[in-house]
mmCIF file of C-alpha atoms in Angstrom:
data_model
loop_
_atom_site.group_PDB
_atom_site.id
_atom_site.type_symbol
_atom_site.label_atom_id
_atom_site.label_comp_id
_atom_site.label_asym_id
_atom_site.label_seq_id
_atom_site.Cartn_x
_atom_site.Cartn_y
_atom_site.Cartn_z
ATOM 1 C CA UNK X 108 100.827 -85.210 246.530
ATOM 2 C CA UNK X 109 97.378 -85.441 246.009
ATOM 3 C CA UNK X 110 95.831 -85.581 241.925
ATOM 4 C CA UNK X 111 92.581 -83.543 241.615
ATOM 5 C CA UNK X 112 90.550 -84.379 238.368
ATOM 6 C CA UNK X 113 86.971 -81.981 237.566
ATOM 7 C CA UNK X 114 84.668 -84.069 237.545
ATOM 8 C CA UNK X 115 82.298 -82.668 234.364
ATOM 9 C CA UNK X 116 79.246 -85.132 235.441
ATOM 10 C CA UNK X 117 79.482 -83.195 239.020
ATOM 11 C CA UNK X 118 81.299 -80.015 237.641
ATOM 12 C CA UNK X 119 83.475 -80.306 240.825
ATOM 13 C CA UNK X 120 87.290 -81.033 241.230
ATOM 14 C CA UNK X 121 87.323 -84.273 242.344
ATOM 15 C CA UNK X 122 89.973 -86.228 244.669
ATOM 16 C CA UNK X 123 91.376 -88.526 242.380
ATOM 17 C CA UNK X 124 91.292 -92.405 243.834
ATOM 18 C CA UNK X 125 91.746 -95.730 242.223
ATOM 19 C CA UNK X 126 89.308 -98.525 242.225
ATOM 20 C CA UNK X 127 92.614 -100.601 243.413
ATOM 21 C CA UNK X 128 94.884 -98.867 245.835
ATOM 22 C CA UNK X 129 97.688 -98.203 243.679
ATOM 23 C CA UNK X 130 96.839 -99.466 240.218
ATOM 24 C CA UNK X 131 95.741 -97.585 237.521
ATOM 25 C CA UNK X 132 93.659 -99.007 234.271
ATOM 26 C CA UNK X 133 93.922 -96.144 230.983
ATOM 27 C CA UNK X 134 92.096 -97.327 228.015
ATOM 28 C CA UNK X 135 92.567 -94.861 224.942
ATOM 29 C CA UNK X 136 91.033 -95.135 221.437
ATOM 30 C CA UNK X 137 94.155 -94.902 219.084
ATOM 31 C CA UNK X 138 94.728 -93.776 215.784
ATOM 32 C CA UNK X 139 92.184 -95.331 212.591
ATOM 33 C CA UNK X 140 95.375 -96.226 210.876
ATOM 34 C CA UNK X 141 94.723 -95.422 206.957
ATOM 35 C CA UNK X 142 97.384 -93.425 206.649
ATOM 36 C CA UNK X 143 100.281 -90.703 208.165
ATOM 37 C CA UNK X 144 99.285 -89.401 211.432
ATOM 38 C CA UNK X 145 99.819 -85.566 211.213
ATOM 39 C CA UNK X 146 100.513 -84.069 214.793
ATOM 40 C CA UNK X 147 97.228 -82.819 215.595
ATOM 41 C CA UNK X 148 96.394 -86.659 215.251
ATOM 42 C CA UNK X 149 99.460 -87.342 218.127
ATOM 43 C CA UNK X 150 97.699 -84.362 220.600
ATOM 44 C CA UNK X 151 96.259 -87.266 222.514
ATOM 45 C CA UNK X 152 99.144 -90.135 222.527
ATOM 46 C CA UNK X 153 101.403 -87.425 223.836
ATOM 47 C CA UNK X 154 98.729 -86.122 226.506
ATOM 48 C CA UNK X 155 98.026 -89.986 227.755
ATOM 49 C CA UNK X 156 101.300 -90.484 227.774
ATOM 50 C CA UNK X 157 101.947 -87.870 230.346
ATOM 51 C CA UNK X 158 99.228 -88.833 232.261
ATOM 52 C CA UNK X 159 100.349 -92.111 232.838
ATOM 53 C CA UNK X 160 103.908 -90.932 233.540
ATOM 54 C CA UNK X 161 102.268 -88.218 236.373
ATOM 55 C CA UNK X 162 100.310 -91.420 237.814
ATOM 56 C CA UNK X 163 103.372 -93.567 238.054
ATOM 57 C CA UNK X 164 105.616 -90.550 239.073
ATOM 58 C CA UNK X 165 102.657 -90.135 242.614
ATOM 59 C CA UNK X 166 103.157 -93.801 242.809
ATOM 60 C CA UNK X 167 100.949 -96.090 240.638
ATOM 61 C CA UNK X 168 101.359 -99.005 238.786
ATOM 62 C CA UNK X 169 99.348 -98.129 235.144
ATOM 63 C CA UNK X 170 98.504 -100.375 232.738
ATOM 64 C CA UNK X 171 97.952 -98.227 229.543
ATOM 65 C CA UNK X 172 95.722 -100.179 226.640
ATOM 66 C CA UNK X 173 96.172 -97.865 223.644
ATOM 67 C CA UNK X 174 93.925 -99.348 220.666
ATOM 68 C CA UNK X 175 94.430 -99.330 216.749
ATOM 69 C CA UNK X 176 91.451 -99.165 215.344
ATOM 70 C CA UNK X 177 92.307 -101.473 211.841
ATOM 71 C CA UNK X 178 89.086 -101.881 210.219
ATOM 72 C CA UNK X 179 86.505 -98.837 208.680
ATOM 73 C CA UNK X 180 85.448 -97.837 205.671
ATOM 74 C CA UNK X 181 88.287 -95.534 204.901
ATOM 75 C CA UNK X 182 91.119 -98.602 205.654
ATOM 76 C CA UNK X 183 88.841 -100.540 203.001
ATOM 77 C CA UNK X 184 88.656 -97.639 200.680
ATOM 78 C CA UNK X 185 92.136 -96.599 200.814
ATOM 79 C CA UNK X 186 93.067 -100.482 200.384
ATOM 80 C CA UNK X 187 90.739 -101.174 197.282
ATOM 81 C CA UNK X 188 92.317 -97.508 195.865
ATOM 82 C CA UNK X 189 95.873 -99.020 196.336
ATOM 83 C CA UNK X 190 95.099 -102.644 195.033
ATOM 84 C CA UNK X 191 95.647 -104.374 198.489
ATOM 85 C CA UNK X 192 94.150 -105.782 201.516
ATOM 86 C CA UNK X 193 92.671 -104.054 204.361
ATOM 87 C CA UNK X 194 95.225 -105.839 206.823
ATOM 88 C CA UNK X 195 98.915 -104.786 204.457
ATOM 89 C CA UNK X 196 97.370 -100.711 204.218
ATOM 90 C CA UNK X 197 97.059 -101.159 208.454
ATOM 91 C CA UNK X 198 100.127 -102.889 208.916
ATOM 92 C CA UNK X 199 102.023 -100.398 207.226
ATOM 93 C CA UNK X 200 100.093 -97.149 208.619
ATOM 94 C CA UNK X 201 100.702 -98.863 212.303
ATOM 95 C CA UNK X 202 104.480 -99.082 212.455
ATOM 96 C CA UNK X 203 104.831 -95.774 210.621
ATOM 97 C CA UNK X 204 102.469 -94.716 213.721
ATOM 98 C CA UNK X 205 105.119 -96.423 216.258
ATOM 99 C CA UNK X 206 108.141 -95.014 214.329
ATOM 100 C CA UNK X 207 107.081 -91.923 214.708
ATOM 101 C CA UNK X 208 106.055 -92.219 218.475
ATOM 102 C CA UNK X 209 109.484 -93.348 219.007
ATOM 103 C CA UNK X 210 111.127 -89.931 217.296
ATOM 104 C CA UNK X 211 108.948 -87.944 219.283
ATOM 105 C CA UNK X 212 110.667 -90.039 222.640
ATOM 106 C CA UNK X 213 106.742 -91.385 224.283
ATOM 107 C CA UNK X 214 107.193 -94.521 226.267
ATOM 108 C CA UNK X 215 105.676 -97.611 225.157
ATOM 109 C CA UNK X 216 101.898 -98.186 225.926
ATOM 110 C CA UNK X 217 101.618 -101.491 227.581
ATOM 111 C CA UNK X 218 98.898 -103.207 225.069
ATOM 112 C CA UNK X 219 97.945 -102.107 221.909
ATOM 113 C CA UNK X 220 95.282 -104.667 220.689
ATOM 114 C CA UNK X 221 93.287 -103.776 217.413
ATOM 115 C CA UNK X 222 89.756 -103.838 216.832
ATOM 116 C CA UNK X 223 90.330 -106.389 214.376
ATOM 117 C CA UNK X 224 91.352 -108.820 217.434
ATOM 118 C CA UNK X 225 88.925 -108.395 220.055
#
């Protein structure tokens, strides 16, 4: 079965083809982890994750980069409001994040570097 994409440069539904037969590369911007995701915030980790499960399901190997993004100016003002660094407020705000992907059953992105890192 066939995936057809529309293509909003072209406004045309578009065949959907890799660049490598069979392998599939998703990078998603994540959450800006300053504090609880609500789940309008989780609208697009649950729709990426289903894409990637629909691309391996025709097939495809996917390797799904899902970013944090651990450094802005509400992560430093929400630290300096609390009395701690930047790094402890993100720390904490990005396993909440992953607890609560896990109670709402997603799969496991395969990388999840933060901006902080690269």
């Amino acid at each position: 079965m066939a995936l057809t994409v529309y293509n909003t440069l072209s406004k045309t539904k578009e065949k959907f083809e890799t660049l490598e037969p069979g392998k599939v590369k998703m990078y998603v911007c994540g959450p800006t982890v300053y504090d609880y995701l609500h789940i309008g915030n989780f609208r697009g980790a649950i729709f990426f994750n289903l894409v990637r499960n629909w691309l391996e399901e025709l097939g495809n190997e996917v390797t799904y980069v899902y970013n944090y993004t651990d450094v802005d100016d509400k992560i430093i003002k929400r630290a300096n409001e609390r009395g701690i660094e930047p790094g402890e407020l993100t720390a904490e705000f990005i396993k909440a994040f992953e607890d609560d992907y896990a109670r709402l059953r997603l799969r496991p992105q395969t990388k999840n570097p933060r901006v902080t890192e690269h």
